[in-house]
Coordinates of C-alpha atoms and ligand atoms in Angstrom, one line a residue:
X216 CA 147.8 74.9 89.5
X217 CA 149.2 73.3 92.6
X218 CA 152.3 73.8 94.7
X219 CA 153.6 70.2 94.8
X220 CA 156.9 70.3 92.8
X221 CA 160.2 68.5 92.5
X222 CA 163.1 70.6 93.8
X223 CA 166.5 69.0 93.2
X224 CA 164.8 65.6 92.6
X225 CA 162.8 65.7 95.8
X226 CA 159.0 66.3 96.0
X227 CA 158.2 69.4 97.9
X228 CA 154.9 70.9 99.1
X229 CA 155.4 74.6 98.8
X230 CA 158.9 75.0 100.3
X231 CA 158.9 71.9 102.5
X232 CA 160.4 68.6 101.6
X233 CA 157.7 65.8 101.8
X234 CA 160.4 63.3 103.0
X235 CA 161.2 65.6 105.9
X236 CA 157.5 65.7 107.0
X237 CA 157.4 61.9 106.7
X238 CA 160.4 61.7 109.0
X239 CA 158.6 63.8 111.6
X240 CA 155.0 62.5 111.4
X241 CA 155.4 59.0 110.1
X242 CA 153.3 57.5 107.3
X243 CA 150.7 57.4 105.9
X244 CA 149.6 61.0 106.1
X245 CA 147.5 63.5 104.1
X246 CA 149.3 66.7 103.2
X247 CA 147.6 69.9 102.1
X248 CA 149.0 73.1 100.6
X249 CA 147.5 76.2 102.2
X250 CA 148.5 78.4 99.4
X251 CA 147.0 76.1 96.8
X252 CA 143.7 76.3 98.6
X253 CA 143.9 80.1 98.8
X254 CA 144.7 80.3 95.1
X255 CA 141.8 78.1 94.1
X256 CA 139.3 80.2 96.1
X257 CA 140.7 83.4 94.6
X258 CA 140.5 81.9 91.1
X259 CA 136.7 81.4 91.6
X260 CA 136.3 84.8 93.3
X261 CA 138.1 86.5 90.4
X262 CA 136.3 84.6 87.8
X263 CA 132.9 85.7 89.2
X264 CA 134.0 89.2 90.1
X265 CA 131.6 90.8 87.6
X266 CA 128.6 89.3 89.4
X267 CA 127.4 89.5 92.9
X268 CA 128.5 86.1 94.1
X269 CA 129.4 83.8 96.9
X270 CA 131.7 80.8 96.8
X271 CA 130.4 78.1 99.2
X272 CA 133.1 75.5 99.6
X273 CA 131.6 72.0 99.6
X274 CA 132.6 70.7 103.1
X275 CA 132.1 67.1 102.1
X276 CA 135.2 67.4 99.9
X277 CA 137.5 68.2 102.8
X278 CA 136.1 69.0 106.2
X279 CA 139.4 69.4 108.2
X280 CA 138.9 72.5 110.5
X281 CA 142.2 74.1 109.3
X282 CA 141.2 73.7 105.7
X283 CA 137.8 75.2 106.3
X284 CA 139.4 78.0 108.2
X285 CA 141.8 78.8 105.4
X286 CA 139.0 78.8 102.7
X287 CA 136.8 80.8 105.1
X288 CA 139.5 83.5 105.6
X289 CA 139.6 83.8 101.8
X290 CA 135.9 84.9 101.9
X291 CA 134.3 81.6 101.1
X292 CA 131.2 80.3 102.7
X293 CA 130.2 76.6 103.0
X294 CA 127.9 74.2 101.3
X295 CA 126.9 71.6 104.0
X296 CA 124.8 68.4 103.9
X297 CA 124.6 67.4 107.6
X298 CA 124.5 68.7 111.1
X299 CA 128.1 67.5 111.5
X300 CA 129.2 69.6 108.6
X301 CA 127.4 72.6 110.0
X302 CA 129.2 72.0 113.3
X303 CA 132.5 71.9 111.6
X304 CA 131.9 74.9 109.4
X305 CA 130.9 77.1 112.3
X306 CA 133.8 75.8 114.5
X307 CA 136.2 76.7 111.7
X308 CA 134.9 80.3 111.8
X309 CA 132.7 80.3 108.7
X310 CA 129.8 82.7 109.3
X311 CA 126.4 81.1 109.4
X312 CA 125.1 83.7 106.9
X313 CA 127.4 82.2 104.3
X314 CA 126.2 78.7 104.7
X315 CA 123.9 76.9 102.4
X316 CA 122.4 73.5 103.3
X317 CA 121.7 70.8 100.6
X318 CA 120.8 67.1 100.9
X319 CA 117.7 65.0 100.5
X320 CA 117.4 63.7 104.1
X321 CA 117.7 66.7 106.5
X322 CA 116.3 65.6 109.8
X323 CA 114.3 67.8 112.1
X324 CA 117.1 68.1 114.7
X325 CA 119.5 69.1 111.9
X326 CA 117.0 71.6 110.5
X327 CA 116.6 73.0 114.0
X328 CA 120.4 73.3 114.5
X329 CA 120.7 75.2 111.2
X330 CA 117.8 77.5 111.9
X331 CA 119.2 78.4 115.3
X332 CA 122.6 79.1 113.7
X333 CA 120.9 81.4 111.2
X334 CA 122.2 79.9 107.9
X335 CA 121.8 81.7 104.6
X336 CA 119.6 79.1 102.8
X337 CA 118.1 75.6 103.0
X338 CA 118.2 74.1 99.5
X339 CA 115.0 72.0 99.9
X340 CA 114.8 68.8 97.9
X341 CA 111.1 67.8 98.4
X342 CA 107.8 69.1 99.5
X343 CA 108.0 66.7 102.5
X344 CA 111.2 68.4 103.5
X345 CA 109.4 71.8 103.2
X346 CA 106.8 70.6 105.6
X347 CA 109.5 69.5 108.1
X348 CA 111.2 72.9 107.8
X349 CA 107.9 74.7 108.4
X350 CA 107.1 72.7 111.4
X351 CA 110.5 73.2 113.0
X352 CA 110.5 76.9 112.1
X353 CA 107.0 77.3 113.7
X354 CA 108.2 75.7 116.9
X355 CA 111.2 77.9 117.1
X356 CA 109.3 81.0 116.1
X357 CA 111.8 81.6 113.2
X358 CA 111.5 82.1 109.5
X359 CA 113.6 79.9 107.3
X360 CA 115.3 81.3 104.2
X361 CA 114.8 78.7 101.5
X362 CA 115.3 77.7 97.9
X363 CA 114.2 74.6 96.0
X364 CA 116.9 72.5 94.6
X365 CA 115.5 71.6 91.2
X366 CA 116.6 68.7 89.1
X367 CA 117.3 70.2 85.6
X368 CA 117.6 66.8 83.9
X369 CA 120.9 67.4 82.2
X370 CA 123.6 64.8 81.7
X371 CA 126.9 65.8 83.3
X372 CA 128.7 63.1 81.4
X373 CA 130.6 61.9 84.4
X374 CA 130.7 58.7 86.5
X375 CA 127.1 57.4 87.1
X376 CA 127.7 57.3 90.9
X377 CA 128.4 61.0 91.0
X378 CA 125.7 62.2 88.5
X379 CA 123.0 63.9 90.4
X380 CA 121.0 66.0 87.9
X381 CA 119.3 63.4 85.9
X382 CA 115.5 62.7 86.2
X383 CA 116.3 59.2 87.5
X384 CA 118.5 60.5 90.4
X385 CA 117.1 61.0 93.9
X386 CA 118.1 64.7 94.0
X387 CA 116.1 67.8 93.8
X388 CA 112.5 68.5 92.7
X389 CA 111.7 67.7 89.1
X390 CA 112.0 71.0 87.3
X391 CA 108.5 70.7 85.9
X392 CA 107.1 70.7 89.4
X393 CA 109.1 73.7 90.6
X394 CA 106.6 76.4 89.8
X395 CA 103.8 74.7 91.7
X396 CA 106.1 74.0 94.6
X397 CA 107.2 77.6 94.8
X398 CA 103.6 78.8 94.8
X399 CA 103.0 76.6 97.8
X400 CA 106.2 77.8 99.6
X401 CA 105.5 81.5 99.3
X402 CA 102.1 80.9 101.1
X403 CA 104.0 79.7 104.2
X404 CA 104.6 82.2 107.0
X405 CA 107.5 80.1 108.2
X406 CA 109.4 80.4 105.0
X407 CA 111.1 83.2 103.1
X408 CA 111.7 82.1 99.6
X409 CA 115.1 83.6 98.6
X410 CA 116.6 81.3 96.0
X411 CA 116.7 78.5 93.5
X412 CA 119.4 75.9 93.4
X413 CA 120.7 72.9 91.5
X414 CA 123.7 70.6 91.4
X415 CA 124.1 68.3 88.5
X416 CA 127.1 66.1 89.4
X417 CA 130.8 66.0 90.1
X418 CA 134.1 65.8 88.2
X419 CA 132.4 67.4 85.2
X420 CA 135.0 68.2 82.5
X421 CA 132.9 70.1 80.0
X422 CA 131.2 73.5 80.2
X423 CA 128.0 72.6 78.4
X424 CA 126.2 70.7 81.2
X425 CA 126.7 73.7 83.5
X426 CA 125.5 76.1 80.8
X427 CA 122.4 74.0 80.1
X428 CA 121.5 73.6 83.7
X429 CA 121.9 77.3 84.5
X430 CA 119.7 78.2 81.5
X431 CA 117.0 75.8 82.6
X432 CA 117.2 77.1 86.2
X433 CA 117.1 80.7 84.9
X434 CA 113.9 80.0 83.0
X435 CA 112.2 78.8 86.2
X436 CA 113.5 81.9 88.0
X437 CA 112.1 84.1 85.2
X438 CA 108.8 82.3 85.3
X439 CA 108.7 82.8 89.1
X440 CA 109.3 86.5 88.7
X441 CA 106.3 86.7 86.4
X442 CA 104.2 85.1 89.2
X443 CA 105.5 87.7 91.6
X444 CA 108.0 85.4 93.4
X445 CA 111.2 87.4 93.6
X446 CA 114.4 85.4 94.0
X447 CA 117.8 86.7 95.0
X448 CA 120.1 83.7 94.9
X449 CA 120.8 81.4 92.0
X450 CA 122.9 78.5 93.4
X451 CA 124.4 76.4 90.6
X452 CA 126.1 73.8 92.8
X453 CA 129.5 72.4 92.4
X454 CA 131.0 69.9 90.0
X455 CA 133.9 71.5 88.2
X456 CA 136.3 68.7 87.5
X457 CA 140.0 68.6 88.0
X458 CA 142.9 67.0 86.2
X459 CA 143.7 63.6 87.7
X460 CA 145.4 62.2 84.6
X461 CA 144.8 63.9 81.3
X462 CA 141.4 65.5 81.6
X463 CA 141.0 69.1 80.5
X464 CA 138.3 70.5 82.7
X465 CA 137.1 74.1 82.4
X466 CA 139.3 76.5 84.4
X467 CA 137.5 78.6 87.0
X468 CA 138.0 81.5 84.6
X469 CA 136.2 79.7 81.8
X470 CA 133.5 78.5 84.1
X471 CA 133.0 82.0 85.6
X472 CA 132.9 83.6 82.2
X473 CA 130.2 81.1 81.0
X474 CA 128.1 81.9 84.1
X475 CA 128.7 85.7 83.8
X476 CA 127.7 85.6 80.1
X477 CA 124.4 84.1 81.0
X478 CA 123.7 86.1 84.1
X479 CA 124.9 89.5 82.9
X480 CA 122.3 92.2 83.3
X481 CA 120.3 90.3 85.9
X482 CA 120.4 91.2 89.6
X483 CA 120.8 87.7 90.9
X484 CA 123.5 86.8 93.4
X485 CA 125.1 83.6 92.1
X486 CA 126.3 81.0 94.5
X487 CA 128.7 78.2 93.5
X488 CA 129.6 75.2 95.6
X489 CA 133.0 73.9 94.4
X490 CA 134.6 71.2 96.5
X491 CA 136.9 69.1 94.3
X492 CA 138.2 72.1 92.3
X493 CA 139.3 73.8 95.5
X494 CA 140.7 70.9 97.5
X495 CA 141.5 68.1 95.1
X496 CA 144.8 69.2 93.8
X497 CA 145.7 70.9 97.0
X498 CA 146.4 67.6 98.7
X499 CA 148.3 64.4 98.5
X500 CA 148.5 61.1 100.4
X501 CA 152.0 60.1 101.4
X502 CA 152.7 56.4 101.9
X503 CA 155.7 54.2 102.4
X504 CA 156.5 51.0 100.6
X505 CA 156.4 48.1 103.0
X506 CA 157.2 45.2 100.7
X507 CA 157.6 44.5 97.0
X508 CA 156.1 41.2 96.1
X509 CA 156.8 39.4 92.8
X510 CA 154.4 36.8 91.6
X511 CA 154.5 35.1 88.2
X512 CA 151.7 37.4 87.1
X513 CA 152.6 40.7 88.7
X514 CA 154.7 43.0 90.8
X515 CA 153.0 44.4 93.8
X516 CA 154.1 47.4 95.7
X517 CA 152.5 46.8 99.1
X518 CA 152.3 50.2 100.8
X519 CA 151.1 51.4 104.3
X520 CA 148.1 53.4 102.9
X521 CA 145.0 51.4 101.9
X522 CA 141.4 51.7 100.7
X523 CA 140.3 52.8 104.2
X524 CA 142.6 55.8 103.8
X525 CA 141.7 56.6 100.2
X526 CA 138.6 54.9 98.9
X527 CA 138.3 56.4 95.5
X528 CA 140.3 53.9 93.5
X529 CA 138.4 50.9 95.0
X530 CA 135.1 52.6 94.9
X531 CA 135.1 54.3 91.5
X532 CA 138.2 52.8 89.9
X533 CA 139.4 56.4 90.1
X534 CA 142.8 57.2 88.7
X535 CA 145.2 59.0 91.0
X536 CA 148.7 59.8 89.8
X537 CA 151.4 58.2 92.0
X538 CA 154.9 59.5 92.1
X539 CA 158.1 58.5 93.9
X540 CA 158.8 61.2 96.5
X541 CA 162.5 61.0 95.5
X542 CA 163.4 60.9 91.8
X543 CA 165.9 58.2 90.9
X544 CA 167.5 57.1 87.7
X545 CA 166.3 53.5 87.8
X546 CA 164.3 51.4 85.4
X547 CA 160.5 51.6 85.5
X548 CA 158.0 48.8 85.5
X549 CA 154.3 48.2 85.6
X550 CA 153.2 47.5 89.2
X551 CA 150.0 47.2 91.3
X552 CA 150.1 49.6 94.3
X553 CA 148.1 47.9 97.0
X554 CA 147.4 48.3 100.7
X555 CA 147.5 45.8 103.6
X556 CA 143.7 45.4 103.7
X557 CA 142.3 41.9 103.2
X558 CA 140.4 42.6 100.0
X559 CA 141.4 42.3 96.3
X560 CA 139.6 45.6 95.8
X561 CA 142.2 47.3 98.1
X562 CA 144.4 49.0 95.5
X563 CA 145.6 52.5 94.9
X564 CA 146.7 51.9 91.3
X565 CA 146.8 48.9 88.9
X566 CA 149.3 48.2 86.2
X567 CA 151.0 51.5 86.8
X568 CA 154.4 52.4 85.5
X569 CA 156.6 53.3 88.4
X570 CA 160.3 53.4 89.1
X571 CA 161.9 50.4 90.8
X572 CA 161.6 51.1 94.5
X573 CA 162.8 49.6 97.8
X574 CA 160.9 49.0 101.0
X575 CA 161.1 52.2 103.0
X576 CA 160.8 54.4 100.0
X577 CA 158.1 57.0 99.9
X578 CA 155.3 57.4 97.4
X579 CA 152.8 60.3 96.9
X580 CA 149.3 59.7 95.7
X581 CA 148.3 62.9 94.1
X582 CA 145.0 64.8 93.8
X583 CA 143.9 63.4 97.1
X584 CA 142.8 66.6 98.8
X585 CA 139.1 66.1 98.0
X586 CA 137.1 63.1 99.0
X587 CA 140.2 61.6 100.5
X588 CA 140.3 61.9 104.2
X589 CA 136.5 62.7 104.3
X590 CA 135.7 59.2 102.9
X591 CA 138.3 57.4 105.0
X592 CA 137.2 54.7 107.5
X593 CA 138.7 52.5 110.2
X594 CA 138.2 49.3 108.2
X595 CA 140.5 46.5 109.4
X596 CA 140.9 48.6 112.6
X597 CA 143.3 50.9 111.0
X598 CA 143.7 54.2 112.7
X599 CA 143.1 57.0 110.3
X600 CA 146.1 59.0 109.1
X601 CA 147.0 62.5 110.3
X602 CA 146.3 65.6 108.2
X603 CA 149.3 67.9 107.8
X604 CA 149.2 71.5 106.4
X605 CA 152.0 73.4 104.7
X606 CA 152.2 77.1 104.3
X607 CA 155.4 78.4 102.8
X608 CA 158.2 76.9 104.8
X609 CA 156.0 76.0 107.7
X610 CA 154.1 72.8 108.4
X611 CA 151.9 71.5 111.2
X612 CA 149.7 68.6 112.1
X613 CA 146.1 69.8 111.6
X614 CA 144.6 66.5 112.8
X615 CA 146.6 63.9 114.7
X616 CA 147.0 60.3 113.7
X617 CA 144.3 58.2 115.4
X618 CA 145.5 55.9 118.2
X619 CA 144.3 52.4 119.1
X620 CA 142.4 54.1 122.0
X621 CA 140.6 56.3 119.4
X622 CA 139.6 53.1 117.6
X623 CA 137.6 51.8 120.6
X624 CA 136.3 55.2 121.9
X625 CA 132.7 54.8 123.0
X626 CA 132.7 51.0 123.0
X627 CA 131.9 49.1 126.1
X628 CA 131.8 45.4 127.0
X629 CA 128.9 44.0 129.0
X630 CA 129.8 40.7 130.7
X631 CA 127.0 38.3 129.7
X632 CA 126.3 34.9 131.1
Ligands
LLP218 N1 127.1 70.7 96.1 C1 126.3 69.6 96.3 C2 124.9 69.7 96.6 C3 127.0 68.3 96.1 O1 126.3 67.2 96.3 C4 128.4 68.3 95.8 C5 129.0 67.0 95.7 C6 129.1 69.5 95.7 C7 128.4 70.7 95.8 C8 130.5 69.5 95.4 O2 130.8 68.9 94.2 P1 132.3 69.0 93.6 O3 132.6 70.5 93.3 O4 133.3 68.6 94.6 O5 132.3 68.2 92.4 N2 132.8 61.1 96.5 C9 132.8 61.4 95.1 C10 132.2 62.8 94.8 C11 130.8 63.0 95.3 C12 130.3 64.4 95.1 C13 129.0 64.5 95.9 N3 128.4 65.9 95.8 C14 134.2 61.3 94.5 O6 135.1 61.0 95.3 O7 134.5 61.5 93.4

């Protein structure tokens, strides 16, 4: 459920007209609904209420400070994968003791930063990483709370680029090696083994892969218990899909119930790391039509947002619904919605039925709140768009539009002979 609706033929975010925001901030811009974010966090919290649980929002989905602050105030922690994400999460007010750190390539400086901050848990992805954590912890005279991220080898049935829990993927420790690895970890004075984790992929639209993965992880946790290795946290990662077009992903309620059914009667604290399911449908990208271009083959809507602003269509051929911000009673036709970037791959939609529109008209690219701005770039020296947040009838710029000066920040020219 999101809060982007048409009121009297005009697209609104909560109570604010999208066209009005466009007048004030210019286009393109990202627009997030604070109350949708809050609802989504609550939905996960409610769904897991029968268990001890912690929802750690995956910062990679949307790392805007205001967004992190909103989800943090709803009680969420953060799932991070870099020192930069740790910096953002802390700056946004998320307590370190609610932060879990995943990722295959944590560097020693990053590990040190996280240990100093006092995060809840490192999800270790290899024995090599375990050695690095031990050496940093020894230097700092600290104990690191850790889990192993295991690779449960289940097929999440999603796009191959975002499948992570298959044997052939680079993520996690092969589940068959987990027991030995844990035996090694509990010997180390620098470590406190507190959990086990996994993450099998993203935009997963069925429950069964989550259920299979959790059962496999639970078997390892039980085997560890028999060996005397007590574990408090079971972190089952993120991955719950959203509706972009006609998918029917599990609701947080269904997902929560499936987890609760498996974990009922155990004393584990379950951690979930949703990103897309929290932020995806809480955001849109608003863009303005610059030109319509007719060729013998096609009609192009050339808009002022491009693949540098929203990479998903180009990168994954991802479908994002596009709507005219103002409904009009005009004929519809199939068009390609493309940006100004000098690549054929620069499109937001292909062969899409849209109403006939004029230059200056506004379009909204939906479901853009996750992996939208965070994957944006300055390609073609395009300043990145602002991020605007709406709450009720109020809106504000949570991140300013970049300027040309921002584009060259940090660059210098040395005169050479
Ligand atoms: N936890 C870990 C360890 C992850 O690697 C991810 C996402 C998540 C949680 C959150 O997954 P979510 O709940 O958002 O599915 N750029 C791609 C998605 C990449 C996801 C990477 N990992 C896209 O635009 O579809």
